[in-house]
CSV table of C-alpha atoms and ligand atoms in Angstrom, one decimal:
chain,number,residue,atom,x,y,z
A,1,UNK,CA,0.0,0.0,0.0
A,2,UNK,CA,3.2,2.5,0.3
A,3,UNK,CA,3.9,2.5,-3.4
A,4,UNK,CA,2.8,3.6,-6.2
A,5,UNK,CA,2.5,1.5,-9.4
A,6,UNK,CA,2.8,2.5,-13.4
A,7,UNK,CA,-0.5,1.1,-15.6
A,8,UNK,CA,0.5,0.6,-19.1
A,9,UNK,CA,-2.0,0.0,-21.7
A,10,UNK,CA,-1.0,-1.9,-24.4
A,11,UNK,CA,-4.2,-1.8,-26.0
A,12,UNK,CA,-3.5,2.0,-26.4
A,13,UNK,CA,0.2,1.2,-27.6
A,14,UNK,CA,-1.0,-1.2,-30.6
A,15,UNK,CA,-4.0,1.3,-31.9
A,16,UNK,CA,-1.3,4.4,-31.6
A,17,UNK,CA,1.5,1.9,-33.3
A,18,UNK,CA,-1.2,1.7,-35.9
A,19,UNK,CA,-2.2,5.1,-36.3
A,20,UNK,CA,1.2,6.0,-37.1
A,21,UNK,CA,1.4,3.4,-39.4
A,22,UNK,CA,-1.6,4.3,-41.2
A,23,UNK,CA,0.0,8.1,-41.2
A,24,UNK,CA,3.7,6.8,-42.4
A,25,UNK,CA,2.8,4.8,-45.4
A,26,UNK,CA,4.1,1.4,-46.2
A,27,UNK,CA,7.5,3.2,-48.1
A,28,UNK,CA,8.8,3.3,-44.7
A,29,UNK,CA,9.5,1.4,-41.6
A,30,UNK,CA,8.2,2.9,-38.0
A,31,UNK,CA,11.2,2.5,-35.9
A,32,UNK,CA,10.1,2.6,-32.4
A,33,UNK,CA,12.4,4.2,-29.8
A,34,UNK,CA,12.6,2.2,-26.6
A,35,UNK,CA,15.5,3.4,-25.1
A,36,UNK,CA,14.8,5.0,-21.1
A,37,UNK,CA,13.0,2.0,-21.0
A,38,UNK,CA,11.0,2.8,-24.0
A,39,UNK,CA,10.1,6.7,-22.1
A,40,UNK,CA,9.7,5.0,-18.8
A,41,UNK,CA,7.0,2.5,-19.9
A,42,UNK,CA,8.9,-1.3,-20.0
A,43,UNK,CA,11.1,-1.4,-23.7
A,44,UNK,CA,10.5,-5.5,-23.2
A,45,UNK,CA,6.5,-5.8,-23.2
A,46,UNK,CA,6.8,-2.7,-25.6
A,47,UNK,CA,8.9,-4.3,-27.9
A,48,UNK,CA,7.2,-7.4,-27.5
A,49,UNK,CA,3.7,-5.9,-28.5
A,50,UNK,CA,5.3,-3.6,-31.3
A,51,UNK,CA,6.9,-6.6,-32.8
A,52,UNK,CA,3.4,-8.8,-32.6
A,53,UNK,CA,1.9,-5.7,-34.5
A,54,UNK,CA,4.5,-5.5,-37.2
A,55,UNK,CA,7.6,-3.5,-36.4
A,56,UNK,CA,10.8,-4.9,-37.3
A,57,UNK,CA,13.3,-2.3,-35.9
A,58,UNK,CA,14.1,-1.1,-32.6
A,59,UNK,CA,16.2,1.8,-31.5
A,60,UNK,CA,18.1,1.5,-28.3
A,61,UNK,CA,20.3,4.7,-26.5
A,62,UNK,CA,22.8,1.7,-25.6
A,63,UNK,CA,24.2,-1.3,-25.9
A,64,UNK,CA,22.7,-2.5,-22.4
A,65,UNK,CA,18.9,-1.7,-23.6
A,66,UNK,CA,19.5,-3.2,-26.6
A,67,UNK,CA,20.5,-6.4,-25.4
A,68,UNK,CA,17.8,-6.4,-22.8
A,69,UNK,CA,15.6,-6.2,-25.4
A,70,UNK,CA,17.0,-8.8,-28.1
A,71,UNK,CA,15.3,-12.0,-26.4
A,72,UNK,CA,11.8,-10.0,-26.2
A,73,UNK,CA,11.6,-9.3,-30.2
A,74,UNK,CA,14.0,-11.9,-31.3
A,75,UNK,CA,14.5,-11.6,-35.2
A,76,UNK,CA,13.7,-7.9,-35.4
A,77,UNK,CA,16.7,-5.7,-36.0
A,78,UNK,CA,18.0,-3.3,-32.8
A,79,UNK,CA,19.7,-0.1,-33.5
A,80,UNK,CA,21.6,1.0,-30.8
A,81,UNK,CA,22.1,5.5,-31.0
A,82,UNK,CA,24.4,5.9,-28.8
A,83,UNK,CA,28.7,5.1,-29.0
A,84,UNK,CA,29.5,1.6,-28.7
A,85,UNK,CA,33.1,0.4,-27.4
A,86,UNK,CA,35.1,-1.5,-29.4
A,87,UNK,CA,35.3,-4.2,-26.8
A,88,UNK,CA,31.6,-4.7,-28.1
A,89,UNK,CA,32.0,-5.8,-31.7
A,90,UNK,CA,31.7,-9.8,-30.6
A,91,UNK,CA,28.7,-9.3,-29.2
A,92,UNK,CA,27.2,-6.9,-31.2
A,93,UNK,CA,27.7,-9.4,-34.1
A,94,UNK,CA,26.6,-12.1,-31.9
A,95,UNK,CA,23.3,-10.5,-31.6
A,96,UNK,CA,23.2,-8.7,-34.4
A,97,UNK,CA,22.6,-5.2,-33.0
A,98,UNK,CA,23.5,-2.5,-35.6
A,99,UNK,CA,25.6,0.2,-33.9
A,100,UNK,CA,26.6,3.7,-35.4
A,101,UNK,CA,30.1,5.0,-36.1
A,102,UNK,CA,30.3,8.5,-34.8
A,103,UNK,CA,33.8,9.9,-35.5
A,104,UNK,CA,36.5,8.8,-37.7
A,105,UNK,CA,38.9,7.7,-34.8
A,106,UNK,CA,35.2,5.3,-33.4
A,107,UNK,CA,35.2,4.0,-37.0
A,108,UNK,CA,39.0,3.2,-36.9
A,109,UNK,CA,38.5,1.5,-33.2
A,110,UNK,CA,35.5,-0.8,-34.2
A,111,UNK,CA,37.2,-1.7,-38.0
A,112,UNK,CA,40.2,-2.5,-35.3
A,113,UNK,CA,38.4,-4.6,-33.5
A,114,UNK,CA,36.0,-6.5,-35.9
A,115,UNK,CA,39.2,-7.1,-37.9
A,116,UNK,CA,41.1,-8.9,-35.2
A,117,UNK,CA,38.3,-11.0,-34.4
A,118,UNK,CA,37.8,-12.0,-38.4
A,119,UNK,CA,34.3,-10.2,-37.9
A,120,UNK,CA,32.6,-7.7,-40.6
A,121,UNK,CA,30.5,-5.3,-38.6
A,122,UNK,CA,27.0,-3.8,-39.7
A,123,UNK,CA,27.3,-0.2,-38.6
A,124,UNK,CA,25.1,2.9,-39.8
A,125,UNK,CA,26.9,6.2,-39.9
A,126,UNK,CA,25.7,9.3,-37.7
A,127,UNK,CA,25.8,12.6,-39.7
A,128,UNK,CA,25.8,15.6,-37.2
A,129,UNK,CA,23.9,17.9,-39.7
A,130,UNK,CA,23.6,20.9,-36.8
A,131,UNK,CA,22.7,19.1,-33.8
A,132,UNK,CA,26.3,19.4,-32.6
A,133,UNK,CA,26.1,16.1,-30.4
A,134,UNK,CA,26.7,12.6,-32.1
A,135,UNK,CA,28.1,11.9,-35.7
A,136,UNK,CA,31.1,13.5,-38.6
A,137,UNK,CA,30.1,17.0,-39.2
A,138,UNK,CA,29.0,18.3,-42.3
A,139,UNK,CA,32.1,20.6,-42.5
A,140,UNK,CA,34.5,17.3,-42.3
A,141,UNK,CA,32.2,15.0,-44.1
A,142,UNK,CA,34.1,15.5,-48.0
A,143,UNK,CA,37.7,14.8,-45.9
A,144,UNK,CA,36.8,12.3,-43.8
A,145,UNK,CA,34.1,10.1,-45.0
A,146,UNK,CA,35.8,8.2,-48.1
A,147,UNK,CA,38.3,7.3,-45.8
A,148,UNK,CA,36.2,5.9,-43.4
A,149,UNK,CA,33.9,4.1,-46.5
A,150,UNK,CA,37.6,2.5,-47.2
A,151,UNK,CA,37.5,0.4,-43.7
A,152,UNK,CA,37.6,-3.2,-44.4
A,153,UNK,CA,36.0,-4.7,-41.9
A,154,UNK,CA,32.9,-2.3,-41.4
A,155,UNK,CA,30.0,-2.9,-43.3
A,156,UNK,CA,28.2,0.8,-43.6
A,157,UNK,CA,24.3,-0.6,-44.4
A,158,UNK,CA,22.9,2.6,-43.3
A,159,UNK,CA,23.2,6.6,-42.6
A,160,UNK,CA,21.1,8.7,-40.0
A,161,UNK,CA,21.0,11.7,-38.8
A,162,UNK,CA,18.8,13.8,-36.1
A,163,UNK,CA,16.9,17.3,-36.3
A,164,UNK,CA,17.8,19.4,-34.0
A,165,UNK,CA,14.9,22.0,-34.8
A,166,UNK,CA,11.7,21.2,-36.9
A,167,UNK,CA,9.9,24.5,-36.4
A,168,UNK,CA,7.1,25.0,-38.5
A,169,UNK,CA,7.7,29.0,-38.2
A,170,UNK,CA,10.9,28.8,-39.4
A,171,UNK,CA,11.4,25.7,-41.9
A,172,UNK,CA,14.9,26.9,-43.1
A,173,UNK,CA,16.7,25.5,-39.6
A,174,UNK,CA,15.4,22.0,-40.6
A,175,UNK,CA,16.1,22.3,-44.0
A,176,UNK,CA,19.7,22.8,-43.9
A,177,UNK,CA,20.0,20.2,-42.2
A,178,UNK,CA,17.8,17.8,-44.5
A,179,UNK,CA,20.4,19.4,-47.3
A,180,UNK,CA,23.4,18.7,-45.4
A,181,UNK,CA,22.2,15.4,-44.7
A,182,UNK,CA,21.4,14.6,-48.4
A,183,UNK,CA,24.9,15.5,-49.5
A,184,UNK,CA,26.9,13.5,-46.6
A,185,UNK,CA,24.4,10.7,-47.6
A,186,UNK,CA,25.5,11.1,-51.5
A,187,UNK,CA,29.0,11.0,-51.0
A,188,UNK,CA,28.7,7.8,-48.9
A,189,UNK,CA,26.5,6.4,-51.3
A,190,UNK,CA,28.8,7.5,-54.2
A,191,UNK,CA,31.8,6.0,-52.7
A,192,UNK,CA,30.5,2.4,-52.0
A,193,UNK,CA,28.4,2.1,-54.9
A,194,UNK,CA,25.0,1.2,-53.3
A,195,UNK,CA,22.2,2.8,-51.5
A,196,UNK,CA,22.0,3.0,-47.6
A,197,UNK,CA,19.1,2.8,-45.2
A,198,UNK,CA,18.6,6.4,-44.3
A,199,UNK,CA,16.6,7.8,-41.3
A,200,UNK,CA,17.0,11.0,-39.6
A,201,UNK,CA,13.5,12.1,-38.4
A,202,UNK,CA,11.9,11.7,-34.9
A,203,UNK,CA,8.4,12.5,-33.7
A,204,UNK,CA,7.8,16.2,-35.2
A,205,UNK,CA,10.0,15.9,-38.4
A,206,UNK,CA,7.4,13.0,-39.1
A,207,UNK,CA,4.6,15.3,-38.1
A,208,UNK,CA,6.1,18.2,-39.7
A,209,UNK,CA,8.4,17.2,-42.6
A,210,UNK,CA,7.3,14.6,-45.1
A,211,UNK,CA,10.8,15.6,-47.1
A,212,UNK,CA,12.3,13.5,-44.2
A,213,UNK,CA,11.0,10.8,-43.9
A,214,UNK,CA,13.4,8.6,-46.4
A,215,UNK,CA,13.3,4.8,-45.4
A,216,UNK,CA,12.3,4.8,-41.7
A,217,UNK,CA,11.8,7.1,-38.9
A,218,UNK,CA,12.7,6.8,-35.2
A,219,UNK,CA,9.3,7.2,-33.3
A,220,UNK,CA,9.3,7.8,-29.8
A,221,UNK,CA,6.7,10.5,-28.3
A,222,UNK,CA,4.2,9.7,-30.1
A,223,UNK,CA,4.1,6.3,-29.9
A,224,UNK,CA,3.3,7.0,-26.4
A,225,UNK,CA,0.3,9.0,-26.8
A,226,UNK,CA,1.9,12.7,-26.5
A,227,UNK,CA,3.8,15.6,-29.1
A,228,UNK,CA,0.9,15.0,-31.8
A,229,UNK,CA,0.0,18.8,-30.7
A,230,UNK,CA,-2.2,20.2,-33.8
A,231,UNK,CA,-2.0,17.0,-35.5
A,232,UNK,CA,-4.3,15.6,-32.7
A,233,UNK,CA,-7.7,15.4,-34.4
A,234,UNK,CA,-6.1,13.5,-37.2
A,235,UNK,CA,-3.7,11.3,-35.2
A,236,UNK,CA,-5.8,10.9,-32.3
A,237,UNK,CA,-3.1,9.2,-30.5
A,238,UNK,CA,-3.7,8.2,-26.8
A,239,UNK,CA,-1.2,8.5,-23.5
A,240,UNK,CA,-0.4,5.0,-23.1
A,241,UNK,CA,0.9,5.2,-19.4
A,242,UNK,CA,-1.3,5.9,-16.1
A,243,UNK,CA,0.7,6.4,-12.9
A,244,UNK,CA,-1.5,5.7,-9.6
A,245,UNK,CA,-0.9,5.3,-5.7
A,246,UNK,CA,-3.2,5.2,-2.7
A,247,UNK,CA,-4.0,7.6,0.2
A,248,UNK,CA,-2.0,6.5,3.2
A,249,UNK,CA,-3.5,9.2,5.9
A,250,UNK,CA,-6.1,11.5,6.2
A,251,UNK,CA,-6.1,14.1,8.7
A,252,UNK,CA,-8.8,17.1,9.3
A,253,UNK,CA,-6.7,20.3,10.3
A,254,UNK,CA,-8.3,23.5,11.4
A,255,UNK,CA,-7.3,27.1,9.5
A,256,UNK,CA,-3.9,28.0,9.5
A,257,UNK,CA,-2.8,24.8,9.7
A,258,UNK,CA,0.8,24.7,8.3
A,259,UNK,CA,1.5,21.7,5.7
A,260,UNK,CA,5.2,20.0,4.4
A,261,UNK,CA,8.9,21.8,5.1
A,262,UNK,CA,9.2,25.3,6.4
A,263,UNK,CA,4.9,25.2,6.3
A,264,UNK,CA,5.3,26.6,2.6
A,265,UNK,CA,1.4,26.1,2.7
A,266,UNK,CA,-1.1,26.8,5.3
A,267,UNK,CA,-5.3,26.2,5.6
A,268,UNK,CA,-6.8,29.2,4.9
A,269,UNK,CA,-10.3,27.0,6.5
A,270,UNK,CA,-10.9,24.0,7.7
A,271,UNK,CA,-10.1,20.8,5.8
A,272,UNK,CA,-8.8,17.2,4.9
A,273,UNK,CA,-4.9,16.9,4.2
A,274,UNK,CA,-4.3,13.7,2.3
A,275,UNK,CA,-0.7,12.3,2.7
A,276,UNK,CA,0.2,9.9,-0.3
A,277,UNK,CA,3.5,7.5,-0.2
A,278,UNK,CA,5.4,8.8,-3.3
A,279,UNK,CA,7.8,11.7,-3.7
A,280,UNK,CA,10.6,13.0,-5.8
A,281,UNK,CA,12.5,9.7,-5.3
A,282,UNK,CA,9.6,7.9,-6.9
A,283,UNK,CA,10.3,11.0,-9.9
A,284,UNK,CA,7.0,13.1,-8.4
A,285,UNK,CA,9.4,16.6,-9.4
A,286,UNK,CA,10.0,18.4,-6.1
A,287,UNK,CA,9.1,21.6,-8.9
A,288,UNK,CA,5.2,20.2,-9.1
A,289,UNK,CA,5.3,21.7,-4.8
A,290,UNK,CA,2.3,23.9,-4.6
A,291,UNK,CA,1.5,23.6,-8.0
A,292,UNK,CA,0.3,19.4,-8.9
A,293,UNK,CA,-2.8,18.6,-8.8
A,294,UNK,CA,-4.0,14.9,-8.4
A,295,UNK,CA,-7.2,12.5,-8.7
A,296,UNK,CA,-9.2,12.0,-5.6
A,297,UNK,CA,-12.7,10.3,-6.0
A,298,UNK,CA,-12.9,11.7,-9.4
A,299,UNK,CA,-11.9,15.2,-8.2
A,300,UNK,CA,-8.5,17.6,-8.8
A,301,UNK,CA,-6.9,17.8,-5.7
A,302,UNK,CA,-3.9,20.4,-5.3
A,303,UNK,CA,-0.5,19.2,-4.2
A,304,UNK,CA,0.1,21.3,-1.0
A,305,UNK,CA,3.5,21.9,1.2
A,306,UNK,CA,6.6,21.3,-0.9
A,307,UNK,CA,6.9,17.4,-2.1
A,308,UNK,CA,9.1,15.8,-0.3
A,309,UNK,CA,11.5,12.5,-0.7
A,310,UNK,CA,8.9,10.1,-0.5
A,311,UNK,CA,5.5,11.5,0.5
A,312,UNK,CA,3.4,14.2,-0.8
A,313,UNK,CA,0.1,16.0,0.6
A,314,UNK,CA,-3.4,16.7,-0.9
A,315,UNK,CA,-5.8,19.5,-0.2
A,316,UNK,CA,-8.8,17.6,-0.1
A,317,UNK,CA,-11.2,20.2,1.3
A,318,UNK,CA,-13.5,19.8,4.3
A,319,UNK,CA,-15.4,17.0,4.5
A,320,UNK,CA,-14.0,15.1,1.8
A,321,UNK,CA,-14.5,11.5,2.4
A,322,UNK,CA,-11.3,10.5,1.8
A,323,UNK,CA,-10.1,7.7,3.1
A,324,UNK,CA,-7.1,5.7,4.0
A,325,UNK,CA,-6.2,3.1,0.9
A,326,UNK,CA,-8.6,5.6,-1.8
A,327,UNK,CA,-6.7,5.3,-4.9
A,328,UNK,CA,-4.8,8.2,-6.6
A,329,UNK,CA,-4.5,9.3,-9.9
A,330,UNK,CA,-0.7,11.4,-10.7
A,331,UNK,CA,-0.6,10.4,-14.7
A,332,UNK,CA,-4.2,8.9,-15.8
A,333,UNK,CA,-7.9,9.2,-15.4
A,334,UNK,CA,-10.3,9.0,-12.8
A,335,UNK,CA,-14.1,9.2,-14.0
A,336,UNK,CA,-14.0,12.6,-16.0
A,337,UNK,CA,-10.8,14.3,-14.5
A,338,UNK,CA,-7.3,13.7,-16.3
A,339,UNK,CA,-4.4,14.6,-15.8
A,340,UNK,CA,-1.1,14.0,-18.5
A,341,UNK,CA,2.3,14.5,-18.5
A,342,UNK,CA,2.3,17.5,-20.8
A,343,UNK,CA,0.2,19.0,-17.9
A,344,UNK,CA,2.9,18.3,-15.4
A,345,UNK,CA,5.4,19.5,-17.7
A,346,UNK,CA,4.1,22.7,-18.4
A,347,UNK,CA,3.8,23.4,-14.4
A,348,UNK,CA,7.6,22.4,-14.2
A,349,UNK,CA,9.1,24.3,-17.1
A,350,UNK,CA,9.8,20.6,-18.7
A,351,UNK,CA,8.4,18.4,-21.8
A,352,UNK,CA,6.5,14.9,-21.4
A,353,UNK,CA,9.6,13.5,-21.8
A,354,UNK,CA,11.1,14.2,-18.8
A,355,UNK,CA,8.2,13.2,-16.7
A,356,UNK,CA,7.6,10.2,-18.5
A,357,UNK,CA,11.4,9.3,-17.9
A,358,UNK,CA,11.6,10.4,-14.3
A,359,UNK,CA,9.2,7.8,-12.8
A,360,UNK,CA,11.3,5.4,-11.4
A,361,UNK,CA,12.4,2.2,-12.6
A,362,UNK,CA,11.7,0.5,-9.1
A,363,UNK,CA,7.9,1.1,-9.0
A,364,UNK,CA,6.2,-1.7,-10.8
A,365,UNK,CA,4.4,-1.9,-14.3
A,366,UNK,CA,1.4,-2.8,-14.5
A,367,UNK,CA,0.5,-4.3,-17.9
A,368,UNK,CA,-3.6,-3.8,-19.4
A,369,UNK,CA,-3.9,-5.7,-22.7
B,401,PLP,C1,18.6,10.1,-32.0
B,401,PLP,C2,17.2,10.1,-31.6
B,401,PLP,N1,16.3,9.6,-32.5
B,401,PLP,C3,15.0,9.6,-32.2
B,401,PLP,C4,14.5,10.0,-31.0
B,401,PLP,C5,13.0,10.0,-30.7
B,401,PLP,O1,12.5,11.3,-30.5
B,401,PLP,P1,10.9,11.5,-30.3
B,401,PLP,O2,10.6,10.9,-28.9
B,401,PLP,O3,10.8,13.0,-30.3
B,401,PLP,O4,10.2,10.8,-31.4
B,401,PLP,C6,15.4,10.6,-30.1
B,401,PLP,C7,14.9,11.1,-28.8
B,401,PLP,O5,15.5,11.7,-28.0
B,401,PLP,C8,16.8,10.6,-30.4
B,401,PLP,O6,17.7,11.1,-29.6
């Protein structure tokens, strides 16, 4: 009864997986993104139901995630976006996870290491086209890739890159970068004499750009029910996660009553203060402190005193009929009251994404077919 638990619907997964199928065409594969444990919500029984509803890659932030994953979705290719070490190359061919070369001196290291185990390594190469993060720059693509398209033992199957703007106000930021990645995509393409797999859109270039879209995109956010924004009414994607706990005390307090560290709050009236066993530990942000509101019997509730490690308290007004063990909505819906994570978010100066990510890994999933 202390702790909170994660419902995820997979129900609300599949019909969003399909939606953005529907949307994408069948040119292209929908690459989910599971890495942060696929935004918090369990990469194994999401990749489990993507793969029972048709998706045959999955993108990983590691090597860890992806391997993690690789018994859940057997046969499906993983894509893993962050730098592998060379030390990895058995493995990664063992499993066949598809890593990205990042850097010339990466690319050296991994056709190092493949070659001294007599191993050819599947690798996609990461074009920083104005992000400024991962991947050979546009301004040392002309030097630098023929040399790396001469390494023996790597076997460059595909060529990605990632937006680092898609602003529908100002569509030249995302264009350069769709040029830039066009050339550095040519010249690889020129130099090995084939065509490569190429994917550099996420969530809002495949809302926003249909330019980028090329032979997959790397799906995260809205796969999980949130970012569709104006797109909404056509895409009427649904959150997939509800977050939940129980009432653990209930206590009426006369006026002036002061509530949580250094009495940040105090009852203006009478009332019922609601303590529930989840804090900032759990991910509840300490920002959402006088300014969360939760589910009560139906009812927004506001999150009063600052939130501490692991408990939090609810105005629940006088008379409330709350009770010890009353269930509580944080993420979800309780008869006609919701609450998202964009909500959240927008009361902490964050995106969904960080919410989403924040809840802990320790609180169990709950899984609703
Ligand atoms: C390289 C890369 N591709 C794809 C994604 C998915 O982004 P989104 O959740 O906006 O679809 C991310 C997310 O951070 C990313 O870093």
């Amino acid at each position: 009864m202390n702790h909170s638990w994660v419902e995820v619907d997979l129900g609300a997964l599949a019909d969003n997986l399909l939606l953005l199928r529907q949307r994408l065409g069948a040119e292209a594969e929908l690459m989910p993104v599971l890495k942060a444990n696929a935004y918090g919500h369990g990469a194994i029984e999401v990749g489990r139901r993507s793969q029972q509803n048709g998706i045959r890659w999955f993108v990983t932030a590691h090597l860890q995630e992806a391997l993690g994953l690789k018994p859940a979705v057997d046969g499906a290719k993983i894509l893993v976006m962050g730098v592998v070490a060379p030390s990895e190359v058995t493995t990664l061919v063992a499993q066949d996870i598809i890593p990205i070369i990042t850097s010339e001196e990466h690319a050296v290291a991994l056709n190092a290491a493949a070659g001294a185990h007599g191993l050819r390594l599947p690798v996609h190469v990461k074009l920083d086209t104005g992000m400024g993060r991962l991947g050979f720059t546009w301004l040392e693509a002309g030097a630098v890739l023929p040399r790396v398209c001469a390494l023996p033992n790597l076997d460059i199957q595909g060529v990605c890159s990632h937006f680092a703007a898609v602003d529908p106000d100002d569509p030249a930021r995302a264009g350069t970068q769709l040029d830039r990645f066009q050339d550095g995509r040519a010249l690889l393409e020129q130099h090995l004499g084939r065509r490569l797999f190429a994917h550099m859109s996420a969530s809002r270039a495949f809302l926003h750009l249909p330019a980028g879209l090329f032979d997959a995109v790397r799906i995260g956010i809205l796969l999980y029910g949130y970012g569709a924004g104006a797109f909404q009414d056509a895409l009427p994607l649904r959150p997939v996660l509800q977050w939940k706990t129980r009432v653990i005390q209930v206590k009426s307090v006369p006026a002036d009553f002061p509530v949580g560290y250094y009495g940040s709050w105090r009852s203006t009236q009478p009332t019922d203060i609601a303590t529930i066993a989840l804090g900032y530990d759990d991910g509840y942000l300490r920002a959402l402190s006088n300014k969360g509101h939760v589910l009560i019997h139906g009812v927004r509730r506001p999150v009063v005193g600052r939130v501490s490690m692991n408990w939090i308290t609810v105005d629940c007004g006088a008379d409330s009929g709350v009770r010890v063990g009353d269930e509580v909505v944080l993420l979800g819906r309780q008869a006609d009251a919701e609450i998202w994570a964009d909500e959240l978010a927008g009361l902490c100066g964050t995106i969904a994404y960080e919410i989403l990510t924040c809840i802990h890994p320790h609180l169990e999933r709950r899984y609703i077919s």
